[in-house]
Amino acid sequence: LSLGGQMLPIESSDGPLDRQLDDGTNEIVYPALANSGFVGEVRLRYRPEVAAPGFAWDILGVSLLGSLSLVVLAWWIVHHWVLQLGRTIESVRAIGTDSGAFELGGRGAVLGDLSSAAREVHAAIDEERRRAREAGLELARRLVRSLEQRGLAITGHGERTRRYALLLAEAIELPADEWNDLGVAASLVDLGKSAVRASALGKGPSMTDVERESLRFAPARAASFLAGLPLTDAIAAAIKHHREKWDGSGFPDGLRGDRIPLLARIVSIADAYDLLTSDHEQCEALRWPDALDRLHEDRGEHFDPTLLDLFEAAIRKNPTPAPTSGSVVLAATRRSAATCLPYKITDDLVAEADDVEEFSIEDLTTGAEAEFEVLRDEHDAEEESRS
């Protein structure tokens, strides 16, 4: 430092101070000391030189080399598998023809024999499954017919329930591949009663709590029986849950609304309608308009409201279903107007017999109205036709 013609040394005990200013320049501050003490400071300002960024050619080269290697590797793998697939296709085509098997020589003949054997095994398995299915369904139908013959189930109830269920299926345009499952489930709606004590069936409100609980879970037992057969799960589910209620108060699982399988909701309506229009020990049959009115009272509580509306419309268009094989009524008994709800196990309202009058069916005139109870079955087709 030159000051007044003298050369003064620059000394600092802490060293110079280097700081960055707001304008982007840097400043170095040196305290100046002389023999007489502190005399001032020296400030040096400078602007750092920023080198222009260069292109990283080395990184580009490495990236290009790696990408090219991956492309070559992928091409080789694809080419290898395309060749293998082509050979496999040609072999399969050759196996399917005698000439191809001849061209492949001994290997083609062996592969052809294996292919034929595999097809035969699959065909045999499918046939055995079909036979097992038919045998299981026949056993289930026999159980239901046995209940009907012993008076523990309403004769023809399953067949009529199937017809009503398919009528509703047509109304809602159910997919065709589900019709068979629906028909089977509806026809076996009484299957669970085979696992219930005979003493409990037909008792009505006089049954004990144990018997009532057993009847509640009859559909679940039927589903367990069907689960052991080579049937679709939809059939077992439709039977198991057809006693569920739209409001969730049903059984066995207390399902609610759309959680109840669609087929089960259809079977529930068809089953209840036929029970209301069929005459049996506890209940007198209702005329079809009265039965529809009774079902409508449980709309949105017991039954799916949308399905019930469609069912009512379908029944009003065709109130008289196609006849089924049945028995001729030879005598009848008149009952009181009281009715019960056979599709509600816990219902306590039961019709009581009023004046009983037995008479021959020939005594009725055309247009006469009467409530009938089957007293004797006749299976003579000619007699049925004449009556």
mmCIF file of C-alpha atoms in Angstrom, residues 89-259:
data_model
loop_
_atom_site.group_PDB
_atom_site.id
_atom_site.type_symbol
_atom_site.label_atom_id
_atom_site.label_comp_id
_atom_site.label_asym_id
_atom_site.label_seq_id
_atom_site.Cartn_x
_atom_site.Cartn_y
_atom_site.Cartn_z
ATOM 1 C CA ILE A 89 -47.384 -73.666 -35.056
ATOM 2 C CA GLU A 90 -46.086 -75.817 -37.875
ATOM 3 C CA SER A 91 -45.791 -78.805 -35.526
ATOM 4 C CA VAL A 92 -49.360 -78.362 -34.284
ATOM 5 C CA ARG A 93 -50.668 -78.104 -37.841
ATOM 6 C CA ALA A 94 -48.763 -81.203 -38.800
ATOM 7 C CA ILE A 95 -50.158 -83.135 -35.836
ATOM 8 C CA GLY A 96 -53.713 -82.358 -36.898
ATOM 9 C CA THR A 97 -53.279 -84.072 -40.309
ATOM 10 C CA ASP A 98 -52.213 -87.554 -41.211
ATOM 11 C CA SER A 99 -49.956 -86.242 -43.972
ATOM 12 C CA GLY A 100 -48.308 -83.874 -41.517
ATOM 13 C CA ALA A 101 -47.746 -86.665 -39.048
ATOM 14 C CA PHE A 102 -46.198 -88.703 -41.882
ATOM 15 C CA GLU A 103 -43.880 -85.834 -42.792
ATOM 16 C CA LEU A 104 -42.774 -85.484 -39.162
ATOM 17 C CA GLY A 105 -41.963 -89.145 -39.090
ATOM 18 C CA GLY A 106 -42.004 -91.066 -35.815
ATOM 19 C CA ARG A 107 -42.150 -87.892 -33.709
ATOM 20 C CA GLY A 108 -45.266 -86.708 -35.546
ATOM 21 C CA ALA A 109 -46.992 -90.038 -35.018
ATOM 22 C CA VAL A 110 -46.265 -89.970 -31.310
ATOM 23 C CA LEU A 111 -47.489 -86.387 -30.976
ATOM 24 C CA GLY A 112 -50.602 -87.262 -32.966
ATOM 25 C CA ASP A 113 -51.373 -90.173 -30.655
ATOM 26 C CA LEU A 114 -50.895 -87.976 -27.605
ATOM 27 C CA SER A 115 -53.202 -85.323 -29.046
ATOM 28 C CA SER A 116 -55.919 -87.865 -29.793
ATOM 29 C CA ALA A 117 -55.605 -89.362 -26.332
ATOM 30 C CA ALA A 118 -55.880 -85.927 -24.727
ATOM 31 C CA ARG A 119 -59.047 -85.158 -26.711
ATOM 32 C CA GLU A 120 -60.572 -88.474 -25.680
ATOM 33 C CA VAL A 121 -59.755 -87.847 -22.021
ATOM 34 C CA HIS A 122 -61.334 -84.386 -22.123
ATOM 35 C CA ALA A 123 -64.431 -85.772 -23.840
ATOM 36 C CA ALA A 124 -64.717 -88.521 -21.220
ATOM 37 C CA ILE A 125 -64.351 -86.003 -18.382
ATOM 38 C CA ASP A 126 -67.060 -83.776 -19.874
ATOM 39 C CA GLU A 127 -69.369 -86.754 -20.284
ATOM 40 C CA GLU A 128 -68.830 -87.871 -16.686
ATOM 41 C CA ARG A 129 -69.531 -84.349 -15.458
ATOM 42 C CA ARG A 130 -72.741 -84.286 -17.450
ATOM 43 C CA ARG A 131 -73.816 -87.644 -16.052
ATOM 44 C CA ALA A 132 -72.957 -86.599 -12.504
ATOM 45 C CA ARG A 133 -74.946 -83.395 -12.965
ATOM 46 C CA GLU A 134 -77.986 -85.239 -14.278
ATOM 47 C CA ALA A 135 -77.742 -87.863 -11.527
ATOM 48 C CA GLY A 136 -77.499 -85.171 -8.853
ATOM 49 C CA LEU A 137 -80.454 -83.242 -10.265
ATOM 50 C CA GLU A 138 -82.499 -86.423 -10.509
ATOM 51 C CA LEU A 139 -81.745 -87.217 -6.864
ATOM 52 C CA ALA A 140 -82.820 -83.697 -5.870
ATOM 53 C CA ARG A 141 -86.029 -84.011 -7.901
ATOM 54 C CA ARG A 142 -86.794 -87.380 -6.271
ATOM 55 C CA LEU A 143 -86.403 -85.821 -2.838
ATOM 56 C CA VAL A 144 -88.860 -83.066 -3.754
ATOM 57 C CA ARG A 145 -91.347 -85.565 -5.230
ATOM 58 C CA SER A 146 -91.064 -87.639 -2.062
ATOM 59 C CA LEU A 147 -92.003 -84.604 0.018
ATOM 60 C CA GLU A 148 -95.004 -83.968 -2.210
ATOM 61 C CA GLN A 149 -96.169 -87.579 -2.063
ATOM 62 C CA ARG A 150 -95.951 -87.563 1.730
ATOM 63 C CA GLY A 151 -97.936 -84.342 1.919
ATOM 64 C CA LEU A 152 -94.985 -82.359 3.269
ATOM 65 C CA ALA A 153 -94.818 -80.068 0.246
ATOM 66 C CA ILE A 154 -97.464 -78.699 -2.105
ATOM 67 C CA THR A 155 -97.858 -80.876 -5.172
ATOM 68 C CA GLY A 156 -96.515 -79.198 -8.293
ATOM 69 C CA HIS A 157 -95.238 -76.173 -6.371
ATOM 70 C CA GLY A 158 -91.714 -76.394 -7.831
ATOM 71 C CA GLU A 159 -92.934 -76.668 -11.420
ATOM 72 C CA ARG A 160 -95.327 -73.757 -11.064
ATOM 73 C CA THR A 161 -92.632 -71.685 -9.327
ATOM 74 C CA ARG A 162 -90.309 -72.412 -12.252
ATOM 75 C CA ARG A 163 -92.945 -71.215 -14.713
ATOM 76 C CA TYR A 164 -93.598 -68.003 -12.814
ATOM 77 C CA ALA A 165 -89.849 -67.385 -12.434
ATOM 78 C CA LEU A 166 -89.274 -67.783 -16.181
ATOM 79 C CA LEU A 167 -92.222 -65.463 -16.828
ATOM 80 C CA LEU A 168 -90.479 -62.784 -14.768
ATOM 81 C CA ALA A 169 -87.145 -63.593 -16.424
ATOM 82 C CA GLU A 170 -88.727 -62.863 -19.798
ATOM 83 C CA ALA A 171 -90.114 -59.581 -18.489
ATOM 84 C CA ILE A 172 -86.701 -58.361 -17.314
ATOM 85 C CA GLU A 173 -84.919 -59.796 -20.380
ATOM 86 C CA LEU A 174 -82.660 -62.038 -18.312
ATOM 87 C CA PRO A 175 -79.649 -63.267 -20.346
ATOM 88 C CA ALA A 176 -80.402 -66.581 -22.028
ATOM 89 C CA ASP A 177 -77.430 -68.341 -20.416
ATOM 90 C CA GLU A 178 -79.003 -67.792 -16.967
ATOM 91 C CA TRP A 179 -82.436 -69.227 -17.776
ATOM 92 C CA ASN A 180 -81.430 -72.833 -17.135
ATOM 93 C CA ASP A 181 -79.951 -72.015 -13.722
ATOM 94 C CA LEU A 182 -83.086 -70.076 -12.799
ATOM 95 C CA GLY A 183 -85.381 -72.900 -13.905
ATOM 96 C CA VAL A 184 -83.464 -75.530 -11.948
ATOM 97 C CA ALA A 185 -83.328 -73.390 -8.793
ATOM 98 C CA ALA A 186 -87.052 -72.574 -8.926
ATOM 99 C CA SER A 187 -88.083 -76.201 -9.479
ATOM 100 C CA LEU A 188 -86.037 -77.279 -6.419
ATOM 101 C CA VAL A 189 -87.273 -74.495 -4.138
ATOM 102 C CA ASP A 190 -88.659 -77.053 -1.622
ATOM 103 C CA LEU A 191 -85.504 -79.198 -1.559
ATOM 104 C CA GLY A 192 -84.411 -77.870 1.844
ATOM 105 C CA LYS A 193 -87.529 -79.303 3.494
ATOM 106 C CA SER A 194 -86.019 -82.772 3.085
ATOM 107 C CA ALA A 195 -83.581 -81.815 5.866
ATOM 108 C CA VAL A 196 -86.386 -80.691 8.212
ATOM 109 C CA ARG A 197 -88.257 -82.967 10.606
ATOM 110 C CA ALA A 198 -91.529 -84.152 9.134
ATOM 111 C CA SER A 199 -93.244 -83.213 12.391
ATOM 112 C CA ALA A 200 -92.310 -79.565 11.834
ATOM 113 C CA LEU A 201 -93.727 -79.350 8.308
ATOM 114 C CA GLY A 202 -97.375 -78.450 8.188
ATOM 115 C CA LYS A 203 -97.621 -77.326 11.815
ATOM 116 C CA GLY A 204 -97.914 -73.632 11.066
ATOM 117 C CA PRO A 205 -97.768 -71.367 14.130
ATOM 118 C CA SER A 206 -97.966 -74.333 16.500
ATOM 119 C CA MET A 207 -94.379 -75.378 15.727
ATOM 120 C CA THR A 208 -91.758 -74.998 18.450
ATOM 121 C CA ASP A 209 -88.891 -72.512 18.290
ATOM 122 C CA VAL A 210 -86.474 -75.300 17.396
ATOM 123 C CA GLU A 211 -88.695 -76.488 14.557
ATOM 124 C CA ARG A 212 -89.188 -72.927 13.347
ATOM 125 C CA GLU A 213 -85.428 -72.325 13.326
ATOM 126 C CA SER A 214 -84.906 -75.579 11.452
ATOM 127 C CA LEU A 215 -87.386 -74.470 8.792
ATOM 128 C CA ARG A 216 -85.697 -71.071 8.534
ATOM 129 C CA PHE A 217 -82.387 -72.595 7.498
ATOM 130 C CA ALA A 218 -83.834 -75.226 5.177
ATOM 131 C CA PRO A 219 -82.726 -73.240 2.072
ATOM 132 C CA ALA A 220 -79.138 -73.117 3.372
ATOM 133 C CA ARG A 221 -79.153 -76.902 3.829
ATOM 134 C CA ALA A 222 -80.434 -77.341 0.294
ATOM 135 C CA ALA A 223 -77.597 -75.137 -0.977
ATOM 136 C CA SER A 224 -75.082 -77.257 0.947
ATOM 137 C CA PHE A 225 -76.487 -80.380 -0.708
ATOM 138 C CA LEU A 226 -76.259 -78.831 -4.181
ATOM 139 C CA ALA A 227 -72.710 -77.601 -3.512
ATOM 140 C CA GLY A 228 -71.539 -81.203 -3.681
ATOM 141 C CA LEU A 229 -72.889 -81.578 -7.217
ATOM 142 C CA PRO A 230 -71.234 -80.364 -10.434
ATOM 143 C CA LEU A 231 -73.693 -77.473 -10.771
ATOM 144 C CA THR A 232 -73.155 -73.757 -11.185
ATOM 145 C CA ASP A 233 -72.821 -71.667 -8.044
ATOM 146 C CA ALA A 234 -75.784 -69.550 -9.191
ATOM 147 C CA ILE A 235 -78.233 -72.430 -8.627
ATOM 148 C CA ALA A 236 -77.161 -73.025 -5.033
ATOM 149 C CA ALA A 237 -77.078 -69.268 -4.331
ATOM 150 C CA ALA A 238 -80.595 -68.758 -5.725
ATOM 151 C CA ILE A 239 -82.023 -71.467 -3.456
ATOM 152 C CA LYS A 240 -80.005 -70.442 -0.417
ATOM 153 C CA HIS A 241 -81.025 -66.771 -0.526
ATOM 154 C CA HIS A 242 -84.598 -66.909 -1.837
ATOM 155 C CA ARG A 243 -85.839 -66.279 1.728
ATOM 156 C CA GLU A 244 -83.816 -63.091 2.097
ATOM 157 C CA LYS A 245 -85.796 -59.843 2.297
ATOM 158 C CA TRP A 246 -85.255 -56.589 0.449
ATOM 159 C CA ASP A 247 -84.993 -54.683 3.750
ATOM 160 C CA GLY A 248 -82.336 -57.049 5.146
ATOM 161 C CA SER A 249 -84.511 -58.819 7.733
ATOM 162 C CA GLY A 250 -84.519 -62.181 5.947
ATOM 163 C CA PHE A 251 -82.400 -65.280 6.414
ATOM 164 C CA PRO A 252 -80.016 -67.065 6.460
ATOM 165 C CA ASP A 253 -77.514 -64.210 5.947
ATOM 166 C CA GLY A 254 -79.662 -61.087 6.280
ATOM 167 C CA LEU A 255 -78.648 -59.777 2.848
ATOM 168 C CA ARG A 256 -80.216 -56.495 1.768
ATOM 169 C CA GLY A 257 -81.243 -54.949 -1.535
ATOM 170 C CA ASP A 258 -79.033 -55.655 -4.526
ATOM 171 C CA ARG A 259 -76.734 -57.762 -2.355
#
